[in-house]
Amino acid sequence: MTPAVLAGVDGSPESTVAAHWAAGEALRRGAPLRLLHAWPWLTDGRASFADPEDLPVAAQRMLAAVAEEVAARHPGLTVQTDVVLDAAVDGLVAATEATEDADLLVLGSRGLGGFKGLLVGSVSMAVAGRAAVPVVVVRQPGPETGTESAGETGAVPEVVVGVDAGAPSDTVLDFAFREAELRGARVRAVHGWNLPASFAVVGFLPSGTETAQLQAAEEKALAAALAAALAGHRARHPQIEVVEQARLGAARTLVEDTEGAALLVVGRRSRPHDLAPRLGRTTHAVLHHAHPPIAVVPHP
């Protein structure tokens, strides 16, 4: 059986957008879609004021309504629903660990935690830091999410993947190439780097010429390392166009240069003994500021 695509929904507009994105992903994979709600953190206006004993029923009604909307827009898709009897973060994380027939979880950027002022909600951030499977965080509908608009305009869709050229993760790259293959997209592999921290200390600032020379030398070395990291993936996916990019500014590169991308893929090192989410500075910044759907892929 093809593993299901999971989507966390809570009645908020953001989570409904995520459910539709997950539906498109499920169709590309030939997989069922499983809509999850972690009870009792329901944010639907009417259901949130229901008696506690009525919340599971309200959750089922909300899930049924979203499932009906998604199925109507995506004919041929198998849609399942499930209420997880746990708090939002723990329930969604547990759903990624409790079954071997799911390998992707999709969440909205806001709404699940109720903190509307945050660019990415606390629940989405926490789940992305702990889930056992890749987590895709989806922002707003339309061209800025990198949905199917690229195909409509004739532009080649693009999957952007952040690569640590010094210690590349095959898990992250495998995910990015698979997603590109599903979309008929090219892969843009980006390594962003920063100047040594000592440069920011008074007395250690090089001249503009020295900085330019260092940048040129570093980018040349990293370009070679990036090419080596991608060689095996290029060989396994000869039909996929690959663009390589090494430039100054790790998070900035992934945020500023991904407008219109179908998907942005970043890694998150798995630390099974840590209870707190550990996303890393670059992944944390990308989640808060990049516009495309963002896949956070756990790797050793």
Tab-separated table of C-alpha atoms in Angstrom, residues 73-247:
chain	number	residue	atom	x	y	z
A	73	ARG	CA	-11.818	19.744	-5.592
A	74	HIS	CA	-9.600	16.680	-6.107
A	75	PRO	CA	-11.651	13.953	-7.819
A	76	GLY	CA	-10.365	10.421	-7.462
A	77	LEU	CA	-8.595	11.095	-4.172
A	78	THR	CA	-9.199	8.788	-1.208
A	79	VAL	CA	-9.718	10.971	1.880
A	80	GLN	CA	-9.706	9.578	5.416
A	81	THR	CA	-10.259	11.440	8.704
A	82	ASP	CA	-9.106	10.800	12.242
A	83	VAL	CA	-9.352	12.585	15.609
A	84	VAL	CA	-6.172	12.093	17.635
A	85	LEU	CA	-6.919	12.147	21.359
A	86	ASP	CA	-3.941	14.221	22.450
A	87	ALA	CA	-2.680	17.797	22.549
A	88	ALA	CA	-1.789	19.281	19.183
A	89	VAL	CA	2.009	18.866	19.117
A	90	ASP	CA	2.174	15.511	20.878
A	91	GLY	CA	-0.765	14.115	18.900
A	92	LEU	CA	0.581	15.099	15.493
A	93	VAL	CA	4.121	13.955	16.302
A	94	ALA	CA	2.776	10.631	17.581
A	95	ALA	CA	0.812	10.184	14.350
A	96	THR	CA	4.077	10.314	12.402
A	97	GLU	CA	5.643	7.707	14.682
A	98	ALA	CA	2.776	5.279	15.195
A	99	THR	CA	2.389	4.007	11.656
A	100	GLU	CA	4.625	2.823	8.851
A	101	ASP	CA	2.084	3.688	6.164
A	102	ALA	CA	2.595	7.480	6.257
A	103	ASP	CA	5.717	9.354	5.179
A	104	LEU	CA	4.703	13.032	4.987
A	105	LEU	CA	2.829	15.480	7.230
A	106	VAL	CA	1.465	18.793	5.913
A	107	LEU	CA	0.578	21.726	8.188
A	108	GLY	CA	-0.627	25.281	7.763
A	109	SER	CA	1.727	28.095	8.669
A	110	ARG	CA	-0.555	29.513	11.350
A	111	GLY	CA	-3.715	28.682	13.230
A	112	LEU	CA	-2.905	25.360	14.823
A	113	GLY	CA	-1.487	27.027	17.908
A	114	GLY	CA	-3.810	30.018	17.957
A	115	PHE	CA	-0.949	32.581	17.903
A	116	LYS	CA	-2.065	34.661	14.932
A	117	GLY	CA	0.779	37.178	15.235
A	118	LEU	CA	3.483	34.633	14.505
A	119	LEU	CA	4.648	34.043	10.937
A	120	VAL	CA	4.691	30.322	11.668
A	121	GLY	CA	2.553	29.019	14.521
A	122	SER	CA	4.073	27.451	17.596
A	123	VAL	CA	2.512	24.071	16.839
A	124	SER	CA	3.852	23.962	13.272
A	125	MET	CA	7.337	24.913	14.463
A	126	ALA	CA	7.319	22.349	17.254
A	127	VAL	CA	6.009	19.526	15.072
A	128	ALA	CA	8.538	20.318	12.337
A	129	GLY	CA	11.261	19.989	14.960
A	130	ARG	CA	10.108	16.632	16.310
A	131	ALA	CA	8.204	14.683	13.651
A	132	ALA	CA	9.546	11.344	12.467
A	133	VAL	CA	8.689	12.121	8.828
A	134	PRO	CA	9.207	15.180	6.612
A	135	VAL	CA	6.878	18.057	7.507
A	136	VAL	CA	5.692	20.536	4.867
A	137	VAL	CA	4.556	23.933	6.161
A	138	VAL	CA	2.280	25.733	3.686
A	139	ARG	CA	1.682	29.473	3.789
A	140	GLN	CA	-0.937	31.188	1.637
A	141	PRO	CA	-2.773	29.958	-1.476
A	142	GLY	CA	-1.877	31.240	-4.926
A	143	PRO	CA	1.355	31.877	-6.834
A	144	GLU	CA	3.371	32.752	-3.743
A	145	THR	CA	3.062	29.205	-2.482
A	146	GLY	CA	4.606	27.793	-5.624
A	147	THR	CA	1.457	25.863	-6.503
A	148	GLU	CA	0.679	24.839	-10.047
A	149	SER	CA	0.895	28.376	-11.460
A	150	ALA	CA	4.351	27.682	-12.909
A	151	GLY	CA	2.958	25.068	-15.239
A	152	GLU	CA	0.164	27.379	-16.350
A	153	THR	CA	2.616	30.121	-17.375
A	154	GLY	CA	4.970	27.743	-19.147
A	155	ALA	CA	7.784	28.270	-16.623
A	156	VAL	CA	9.694	25.223	-15.443
A	157	PRO	CA	8.700	24.452	-11.832
A	158	GLU	CA	11.575	24.349	-9.396
A	159	VAL	CA	12.336	22.470	-6.188
A	160	VAL	CA	14.978	24.310	-4.169
A	161	VAL	CA	17.021	22.334	-1.645
A	162	GLY	CA	19.424	23.707	0.916
A	163	VAL	CA	22.623	21.653	0.967
A	164	ASP	CA	25.455	21.654	3.473
A	165	ALA	CA	28.241	21.049	0.970
A	166	GLY	CA	30.611	20.037	3.749
A	167	ALA	CA	28.275	17.398	5.179
A	168	PRO	CA	25.488	16.739	2.658
A	169	SER	CA	22.506	14.614	3.665
A	170	ASP	CA	21.435	11.946	1.188
A	171	THR	CA	18.075	11.781	2.990
A	172	VAL	CA	17.345	15.448	2.262
A	173	LEU	CA	18.594	15.231	-1.315
A	174	ASP	CA	16.622	12.039	-1.983
A	175	PHE	CA	13.458	13.794	-0.835
A	176	ALA	CA	14.134	16.845	-3.008
A	177	PHE	CA	14.839	14.795	-6.132
A	178	ARG	CA	11.740	12.670	-5.567
A	179	GLU	CA	9.581	15.781	-5.254
A	180	ALA	CA	11.117	17.235	-8.408
A	181	GLU	CA	10.441	14.000	-10.270
A	182	LEU	CA	6.792	14.018	-9.166
A	183	ARG	CA	6.375	17.570	-10.496
A	184	GLY	CA	8.484	17.383	-13.631
A	185	ALA	CA	10.575	20.111	-11.988
A	186	ARG	CA	14.232	20.986	-11.922
A	187	VAL	CA	16.286	20.914	-8.726
A	188	ARG	CA	18.179	23.985	-7.581
A	189	ALA	CA	20.704	22.949	-4.957
A	190	VAL	CA	21.845	25.878	-2.845
A	191	HIS	CA	24.713	26.077	-0.387
A	192	GLY	CA	24.715	29.346	1.525
A	193	TRP	CA	27.713	30.186	3.674
A	194	ASN	CA	28.657	32.907	6.125
A	195	LEU	CA	31.922	34.762	6.776
A	196	PRO	CA	33.822	33.564	9.851
A	197	ALA	CA	32.452	34.953	13.105
A	198	SER	CA	35.833	36.548	13.886
A	199	PHE	CA	35.241	39.019	11.043
A	200	ALA	CA	32.536	40.659	13.112
A	201	VAL	CA	34.976	41.377	15.956
A	202	VAL	CA	36.537	44.827	15.942
A	203	GLY	CA	40.118	44.570	14.751
A	204	PHE	CA	39.517	41.522	12.561
A	205	LEU	CA	37.537	43.141	9.757
A	206	PRO	CA	39.334	42.617	6.420
A	207	SER	CA	39.403	45.194	3.689
A	208	GLY	CA	36.832	45.136	0.932
A	209	THR	CA	39.397	43.645	-1.458
A	210	GLU	CA	40.348	40.913	0.987
A	211	THR	CA	36.705	40.090	1.640
A	212	ALA	CA	35.995	39.823	-2.089
A	213	GLN	CA	39.005	37.555	-2.572
A	214	LEU	CA	37.950	35.356	0.335
A	215	GLN	CA	34.405	35.165	-0.990
A	216	ALA	CA	35.569	34.178	-4.477
A	217	ALA	CA	37.905	31.497	-3.137
A	218	GLU	CA	35.323	30.120	-0.725
A	219	GLU	CA	32.582	29.982	-3.363
A	220	LYS	CA	34.917	28.155	-5.770
A	221	ALA	CA	35.776	25.545	-3.146
A	222	LEU	CA	32.150	25.128	-2.070
A	223	ALA	CA	30.979	24.847	-5.671
A	224	ALA	CA	33.319	21.889	-6.113
A	225	ALA	CA	32.062	20.305	-2.879
A	226	LEU	CA	28.454	20.885	-3.914
A	227	ALA	CA	29.056	19.253	-7.304
A	228	ALA	CA	30.573	16.224	-5.570
A	229	ALA	CA	27.616	15.972	-3.183
A	230	LEU	CA	25.160	15.968	-6.090
A	231	ALA	CA	27.034	13.639	-8.438
A	232	GLY	CA	25.320	10.441	-7.309
A	233	HIS	CA	21.859	12.005	-7.391
A	234	ARG	CA	22.450	13.382	-10.872
A	235	ALA	CA	23.442	9.894	-12.018
A	236	ARG	CA	20.316	8.311	-10.499
A	237	HIS	CA	18.026	10.999	-11.951
A	238	PRO	CA	19.485	11.877	-15.352
A	239	GLN	CA	16.125	13.243	-16.529
A	240	ILE	CA	16.101	15.989	-13.882
A	241	GLU	CA	17.782	19.296	-14.638
A	242	VAL	CA	20.019	20.387	-11.753
A	243	VAL	CA	21.215	23.920	-11.054
A	244	GLU	CA	23.969	24.402	-8.463
A	245	GLN	CA	24.466	27.581	-6.476
A	246	ALA	CA	26.975	28.491	-3.745
A	247	ARG	CA	26.823	32.021	-2.390
